């Protein structure tokens, strides 16, 4: 549950938090008995409890495919993230990863904590993968191959331009969007979404994470991970790590706001993608992370704490988003409300204020023109709840 202080400040968090706790217990009870499937769902709970809860929305066949897709890509990401692996070892593994998923005997020890367990016992994931329907296997293999090649490319290349940034985010997250669209289509539940919109879904989430995780990435041992594009940060400081120093606070916040403004470019595409979904379970699975993303951007914008520690939505508000995001009206409402919060934080003296306001107004216009704002569940209360984050 959330911290006692936060619950005292926000007593209306209690019911959603209890529901979230019960859902987590239910997810644990539903872990399959077969050893390989049991391992996969237990790993899912350990590497991403929120994803493990959201995935419960899906029907069994699609849920299994998405679970394996997530773990395969999480394993691939673990190889990419491990800065202790020499490049000449790492690159061939990334490029060949799509073949390893067919090999029940393959594993590669890297990562830490639960990620090391995932890598050491990857044979369980491969075994489960080989039990999926062929169309699911082909979709997962295709995306894994493309993602591994893209990650390998950026091991040897820095993110210099905004185009590089978009390309990197495409490889590590946009392709996830494409893959999920393929899996939804393979299940017979959805039409195949366009690559463009699917890519935007991934980029919006990835750029939010890159913004939020600045300090963790820049302090990575033994080597910093740098994903903010030089084309943006070089307008404010000489080196990316300079943003974390107190004497650069004003420039750091301006750079942060520039990054958030860039991420907002994808919001309208995400709304379009979600408005086209037909299956309620797939809709919730897609919508909850997107609402969390725009909420996180609203929290990060103009917030020096991004350069001082961990910035994230409090657990009670996260529980509310999970509980109350059920329809496209809820999503339009949340995007509208979080855009209002962002707008209230824009300093007219910020170098990107005009651009930021223009993007926020475009999001609000899309939400208003849907004609559904009056039907949202999250409602205006989210604003006071959010602004009082503890």
Short mmCIF file of N, CA and C in Angstrom, two decimals, residues 224-337:
data_model
loop_
_atom_site.label_atom_id
_atom_site.label_comp_id
_atom_site.label_asym_id
_atom_site.label_seq_id
_atom_site.Cartn_x
_atom_site.Cartn_y
_atom_site.Cartn_z
N UNK A 224 28.13 5.58 -17.62
CA UNK A 224 26.86 6.30 -17.77
C UNK A 224 26.12 5.83 -19.02
N UNK A 225 24.79 5.87 -18.94
CA UNK A 225 23.96 5.62 -20.12
C UNK A 225 23.33 6.96 -20.51
N UNK A 226 23.54 7.36 -21.75
CA UNK A 226 23.10 8.68 -22.18
C UNK A 226 22.12 8.58 -23.34
N UNK A 227 20.86 8.92 -23.08
CA UNK A 227 19.82 8.81 -24.09
C UNK A 227 19.24 10.16 -24.51
N UNK A 228 19.49 11.20 -23.71
CA UNK A 228 18.99 12.53 -24.08
C UNK A 228 19.81 12.99 -25.29
N UNK A 229 19.17 13.47 -26.36
CA UNK A 229 19.91 13.83 -27.56
C UNK A 229 20.74 15.11 -27.39
N UNK A 230 21.98 15.04 -27.89
CA UNK A 230 22.89 16.18 -27.80
C UNK A 230 22.27 17.44 -28.43
N UNK A 231 21.48 17.25 -29.49
CA UNK A 231 20.86 18.39 -30.18
C UNK A 231 20.00 19.21 -29.23
N UNK A 232 19.43 18.55 -28.21
CA UNK A 232 18.62 19.27 -27.22
C UNK A 232 19.49 19.75 -26.06
N UNK A 233 20.23 18.84 -25.39
CA UNK A 233 20.93 19.25 -24.16
C UNK A 233 22.08 20.21 -24.40
N UNK A 234 22.68 20.18 -25.60
CA UNK A 234 23.82 21.07 -25.87
C UNK A 234 23.40 22.55 -25.96
N UNK A 235 22.10 22.80 -26.03
CA UNK A 235 21.62 24.19 -26.01
C UNK A 235 21.73 24.79 -24.60
N UNK A 236 21.92 23.90 -23.59
CA UNK A 236 21.84 24.36 -22.21
C UNK A 236 23.13 24.14 -21.42
N UNK A 237 23.86 23.06 -21.72
CA UNK A 237 25.09 22.74 -20.98
C UNK A 237 26.14 22.18 -21.95
N UNK A 238 27.39 22.08 -21.45
CA UNK A 238 28.47 21.55 -22.28
C UNK A 238 28.52 20.02 -22.29
N UNK A 239 28.13 19.43 -21.15
CA UNK A 239 28.10 17.96 -21.04
C UNK A 239 26.78 17.55 -20.41
N UNK A 240 26.27 16.39 -20.82
CA UNK A 240 24.96 15.95 -20.32
C UNK A 240 24.94 15.83 -18.80
N UNK A 241 26.04 15.34 -18.22
CA UNK A 241 26.08 15.16 -16.77
C UNK A 241 26.04 16.49 -16.01
N UNK A 242 26.34 17.61 -16.69
CA UNK A 242 26.30 18.92 -16.03
C UNK A 242 24.90 19.29 -15.55
N UNK A 243 23.89 18.68 -16.13
CA UNK A 243 22.51 19.00 -15.74
C UNK A 243 22.21 18.66 -14.28
N UNK A 244 22.97 17.72 -13.72
CA UNK A 244 22.65 17.28 -12.35
C UNK A 244 23.27 18.18 -11.28
N UNK A 245 24.14 19.11 -11.69
CA UNK A 245 24.81 19.96 -10.71
C UNK A 245 23.97 21.19 -10.37
N UNK A 246 23.95 21.51 -9.09
CA UNK A 246 23.04 22.55 -8.58
C UNK A 246 23.25 23.90 -9.27
N UNK A 247 24.50 24.22 -9.62
CA UNK A 247 24.76 25.53 -10.24
C UNK A 247 24.12 25.66 -11.63
N UNK A 248 23.70 24.51 -12.19
CA UNK A 248 23.06 24.53 -13.52
C UNK A 248 21.54 24.31 -13.44
N UNK A 249 20.95 24.54 -12.28
CA UNK A 249 19.53 24.21 -12.07
C UNK A 249 18.59 24.87 -13.06
N UNK A 250 18.79 26.14 -13.34
CA UNK A 250 17.88 26.85 -14.26
C UNK A 250 17.97 26.26 -15.65
N UNK A 251 19.20 26.06 -16.13
CA UNK A 251 19.40 25.47 -17.46
C UNK A 251 18.89 24.03 -17.50
N UNK A 252 19.06 23.31 -16.40
CA UNK A 252 18.61 21.91 -16.34
C UNK A 252 17.10 21.82 -16.51
N UNK A 253 16.37 22.68 -15.82
CA UNK A 253 14.91 22.67 -15.92
C UNK A 253 14.46 23.08 -17.32
N UNK A 254 15.14 24.03 -17.92
CA UNK A 254 14.80 24.43 -19.29
C UNK A 254 15.01 23.27 -20.27
N UNK A 255 16.10 22.55 -20.07
CA UNK A 255 16.38 21.38 -20.92
C UNK A 255 15.33 20.30 -20.70
N UNK A 256 14.99 20.06 -19.44
CA UNK A 256 13.94 19.10 -19.10
C UNK A 256 12.63 19.45 -19.80
N UNK A 257 12.25 20.72 -19.73
CA UNK A 257 11.00 21.16 -20.36
C UNK A 257 11.04 20.98 -21.88
N UNK A 258 12.22 21.15 -22.46
CA UNK A 258 12.41 20.91 -23.89
C UNK A 258 12.16 19.43 -24.21
N UNK A 259 12.68 18.56 -23.36
CA UNK A 259 12.50 17.11 -23.54
C UNK A 259 11.03 16.71 -23.40
N UNK A 260 10.35 17.26 -22.41
CA UNK A 260 8.93 16.96 -22.22
C UNK A 260 8.12 17.44 -23.43
N UNK A 261 8.45 18.62 -23.91
CA UNK A 261 7.75 19.17 -25.08
C UNK A 261 7.93 18.27 -26.29
N UNK A 262 9.12 17.70 -26.46
CA UNK A 262 9.36 16.75 -27.54
C UNK A 262 8.48 15.50 -27.38
N UNK A 263 8.37 14.99 -26.17
CA UNK A 263 7.57 13.78 -25.93
C UNK A 263 6.09 14.02 -26.23
N UNK A 264 5.61 15.23 -25.95
CA UNK A 264 4.19 15.53 -26.15
C UNK A 264 3.76 15.43 -27.62
N UNK A 265 4.74 15.46 -28.53
CA UNK A 265 4.44 15.31 -29.96
C UNK A 265 3.64 14.04 -30.27
N UNK A 266 3.81 13.00 -29.43
CA UNK A 266 3.21 11.70 -29.72
C UNK A 266 1.84 11.49 -29.08
N UNK A 267 1.42 12.42 -28.25
CA UNK A 267 0.18 12.22 -27.47
C UNK A 267 -1.05 12.07 -28.35
N UNK A 268 -1.18 12.91 -29.36
CA UNK A 268 -2.38 12.83 -30.21
C UNK A 268 -2.42 11.53 -31.00
N UNK A 269 -1.27 11.04 -31.45
CA UNK A 269 -1.23 9.74 -32.13
C UNK A 269 -1.69 8.63 -31.20
N UNK A 270 -1.28 8.71 -29.94
CA UNK A 270 -1.68 7.69 -28.95
C UNK A 270 -3.19 7.71 -28.75
N UNK A 271 -3.77 8.90 -28.68
CA UNK A 271 -5.23 9.00 -28.53
C UNK A 271 -5.95 8.39 -29.72
N UNK A 272 -5.41 8.62 -30.91
CA UNK A 272 -6.00 8.05 -32.13
C UNK A 272 -5.93 6.52 -32.09
N UNK A 273 -4.76 5.98 -31.74
CA UNK A 273 -4.58 4.53 -31.66
C UNK A 273 -5.60 3.92 -30.69
N UNK A 274 -5.70 4.50 -29.50
CA UNK A 274 -6.59 3.94 -28.48
C UNK A 274 -8.06 4.08 -28.86
N UNK A 275 -8.40 5.16 -29.56
CA UNK A 275 -9.80 5.35 -29.96
C UNK A 275 -10.26 4.31 -30.99
N UNK A 276 -9.29 3.70 -31.68
CA UNK A 276 -9.62 2.69 -32.71
C UNK A 276 -9.76 1.28 -32.14
N UNK A 277 -9.37 1.07 -30.89
CA UNK A 277 -9.42 -0.28 -30.30
C UNK A 277 -10.87 -0.67 -30.01
N UNK A 278 -11.18 -1.95 -30.24
CA UNK A 278 -12.55 -2.45 -30.05
C UNK A 278 -12.68 -3.32 -28.79
N UNK A 279 -11.67 -4.12 -28.53
CA UNK A 279 -11.75 -5.08 -27.42
C UNK A 279 -11.49 -4.37 -26.09
N UNK A 280 -12.42 -4.44 -25.13
CA UNK A 280 -12.27 -3.70 -23.86
C UNK A 280 -11.02 -4.10 -23.07
N UNK A 281 -10.67 -5.38 -23.09
CA UNK A 281 -9.51 -5.83 -22.32
C UNK A 281 -8.22 -5.31 -22.94
N UNK A 282 -8.14 -5.34 -24.27
CA UNK A 282 -6.96 -4.80 -24.97
C UNK A 282 -6.88 -3.29 -24.76
N UNK A 283 -8.04 -2.65 -24.79
CA UNK A 283 -8.07 -1.20 -24.57
C UNK A 283 -7.47 -0.84 -23.22
N UNK A 284 -7.90 -1.50 -22.16
CA UNK A 284 -7.39 -1.19 -20.82
C UNK A 284 -5.90 -1.48 -20.72
N UNK A 285 -5.49 -2.60 -21.32
CA UNK A 285 -4.08 -2.98 -21.33
C UNK A 285 -3.22 -1.87 -21.96
N UNK A 286 -3.72 -1.27 -23.04
CA UNK A 286 -2.98 -0.20 -23.72
C UNK A 286 -3.11 1.14 -23.02
N UNK A 287 -4.31 1.42 -22.51
CA UNK A 287 -4.61 2.77 -22.02
C UNK A 287 -3.95 3.11 -20.69
N UNK A 288 -3.91 2.16 -19.78
CA UNK A 288 -3.39 2.46 -18.44
C UNK A 288 -1.95 2.98 -18.49
N UNK A 289 -1.02 2.32 -19.21
CA UNK A 289 0.35 2.88 -19.27
C UNK A 289 0.42 4.26 -19.92
N UNK A 290 -0.45 4.53 -20.91
CA UNK A 290 -0.42 5.83 -21.57
C UNK A 290 -0.89 6.94 -20.63
N UNK A 291 -1.91 6.67 -19.83
CA UNK A 291 -2.38 7.65 -18.85
C UNK A 291 -1.30 7.88 -17.80
N UNK A 292 -0.64 6.79 -17.38
CA UNK A 292 0.47 6.93 -16.43
C UNK A 292 1.59 7.79 -17.02
N UNK A 293 1.82 7.64 -18.33
CA UNK A 293 2.90 8.39 -18.98
C UNK A 293 2.62 9.88 -18.98
N UNK A 294 1.42 10.28 -19.39
CA UNK A 294 1.16 11.73 -19.42
C UNK A 294 1.09 12.30 -18.00
N UNK A 295 0.67 11.48 -17.05
CA UNK A 295 0.71 11.91 -15.65
C UNK A 295 2.14 12.12 -15.16
N UNK A 296 3.02 11.22 -15.56
CA UNK A 296 4.43 11.34 -15.18
C UNK A 296 5.07 12.57 -15.83
N UNK A 297 4.74 12.84 -17.09
CA UNK A 297 5.26 14.04 -17.75
C UNK A 297 4.79 15.30 -17.03
N UNK A 298 3.53 15.29 -16.59
CA UNK A 298 3.00 16.45 -15.85
C UNK A 298 3.76 16.65 -14.54
N UNK A 299 4.15 15.55 -13.92
CA UNK A 299 4.90 15.63 -12.67
C UNK A 299 6.34 16.08 -12.90
N UNK A 300 6.95 15.60 -13.98
CA UNK A 300 8.35 15.92 -14.27
C UNK A 300 8.54 17.35 -14.79
N UNK A 301 7.58 17.85 -15.53
CA UNK A 301 7.73 19.16 -16.18
C UNK A 301 8.07 20.25 -15.16
N UNK A 302 9.11 21.03 -15.47
CA UNK A 302 9.51 22.16 -14.63
C UNK A 302 9.90 21.74 -13.21
N UNK A 303 10.33 20.49 -13.05
CA UNK A 303 10.58 19.93 -11.72
C UNK A 303 12.07 19.58 -11.57
N UNK A 304 12.79 20.36 -10.79
CA UNK A 304 14.23 20.16 -10.60
C UNK A 304 14.53 18.82 -9.94
N UNK A 305 13.53 18.23 -9.26
CA UNK A 305 13.75 16.96 -8.56
C UNK A 305 14.12 15.82 -9.51
N UNK A 306 13.83 15.98 -10.81
CA UNK A 306 14.24 14.97 -11.80
C UNK A 306 15.76 14.80 -11.75
N UNK A 307 16.48 15.87 -11.39
CA UNK A 307 17.94 15.85 -11.36
C UNK A 307 18.49 15.59 -9.96
N UNK A 308 17.60 15.34 -9.01
CA UNK A 308 18.02 15.14 -7.62
C UNK A 308 17.68 13.75 -7.08
N UNK A 309 16.64 13.12 -7.63
CA UNK A 309 16.24 11.81 -7.10
C UNK A 309 15.17 11.18 -7.97
N UNK A 310 14.36 10.31 -7.35
CA UNK A 310 13.33 9.58 -8.08
C UNK A 310 12.04 10.40 -8.10
N UNK A 311 11.50 10.61 -9.29
CA UNK A 311 10.24 11.33 -9.44
C UNK A 311 9.22 10.39 -10.05
N UNK A 312 8.15 10.13 -9.33
CA UNK A 312 7.10 9.28 -9.88
C UNK A 312 5.77 9.57 -9.20
N UNK A 313 4.70 9.17 -9.86
CA UNK A 313 3.37 9.36 -9.28
C UNK A 313 3.25 8.52 -8.02
N UNK A 314 2.60 9.08 -7.01
CA UNK A 314 2.44 8.32 -5.78
C UNK A 314 1.55 7.10 -6.05
N UNK A 315 1.73 6.10 -5.21
CA UNK A 315 1.08 4.81 -5.43
C UNK A 315 -0.46 4.92 -5.43
N UNK A 316 -0.99 5.80 -4.59
CA UNK A 316 -2.45 5.95 -4.52
C UNK A 316 -3.04 6.46 -5.82
N UNK A 317 -2.35 7.41 -6.46
CA UNK A 317 -2.84 7.94 -7.73
C UNK A 317 -2.70 6.89 -8.84
N UNK A 318 -1.61 6.12 -8.78
CA UNK A 318 -1.43 5.02 -9.73
C UNK A 318 -2.59 4.03 -9.60
N UNK A 319 -2.96 3.72 -8.36
CA UNK A 319 -4.07 2.80 -8.13
C UNK A 319 -5.38 3.35 -8.69
N UNK A 320 -5.57 4.67 -8.56
CA UNK A 320 -6.78 5.30 -9.11
C UNK A 320 -6.80 5.19 -10.63
N UNK A 321 -5.66 5.45 -11.26
CA UNK A 321 -5.58 5.36 -12.72
C UNK A 321 -5.92 3.94 -13.19
N UNK A 322 -5.34 2.93 -12.51
CA UNK A 322 -5.60 1.53 -12.89
C UNK A 322 -7.08 1.19 -12.69
N UNK A 323 -7.64 1.68 -11.59
CA UNK A 323 -9.04 1.35 -11.26
C UNK A 323 -10.04 2.05 -12.17
N UNK A 324 -9.74 3.28 -12.57
CA UNK A 324 -10.75 4.12 -13.23
C UNK A 324 -10.54 4.33 -14.72
N UNK A 325 -9.51 3.71 -15.29
CA UNK A 325 -9.30 3.83 -16.73
C UNK A 325 -9.97 2.65 -17.41
N UNK A 326 -11.21 2.87 -17.85
CA UNK A 326 -11.99 1.76 -18.42
C UNK A 326 -12.48 2.04 -19.84
N UNK A 327 -12.65 3.29 -20.19
CA UNK A 327 -13.20 3.63 -21.50
C UNK A 327 -12.36 4.73 -22.15
N UNK A 328 -12.60 4.96 -23.42
CA UNK A 328 -11.89 6.03 -24.13
C UNK A 328 -12.25 7.40 -23.55
N UNK A 329 -13.46 7.51 -23.00
CA UNK A 329 -13.84 8.77 -22.34
C UNK A 329 -12.93 9.04 -21.15
N UNK A 330 -12.58 7.98 -20.40
CA UNK A 330 -11.67 8.13 -19.26
C UNK A 330 -10.29 8.60 -19.73
N UNK A 331 -9.85 8.07 -20.86
CA UNK A 331 -8.53 8.43 -21.39
C UNK A 331 -8.53 9.89 -21.86
N UNK A 332 -9.54 10.27 -22.62
CA UNK A 332 -9.63 11.67 -23.05
C UNK A 332 -9.65 12.59 -21.83
N UNK A 333 -10.39 12.20 -20.81
CA UNK A 333 -10.48 13.01 -19.59
C UNK A 333 -9.14 13.14 -18.89
N UNK A 334 -8.43 12.03 -18.78
CA UNK A 334 -7.13 12.06 -18.11
C UNK A 334 -6.12 12.89 -18.90
N UNK A 335 -6.07 12.69 -20.22
CA UNK A 335 -5.14 13.47 -21.04
C UNK A 335 -5.49 14.96 -20.97
N UNK A 336 -6.78 15.27 -20.96
CA UNK A 336 -7.19 16.68 -20.87
C UNK A 336 -6.77 17.27 -19.52
N UNK A 337 -7.06 16.55 -18.43
CA UNK A 337 -6.75 17.06 -17.10
C UNK A 337 -5.25 17.20 -16.87
#
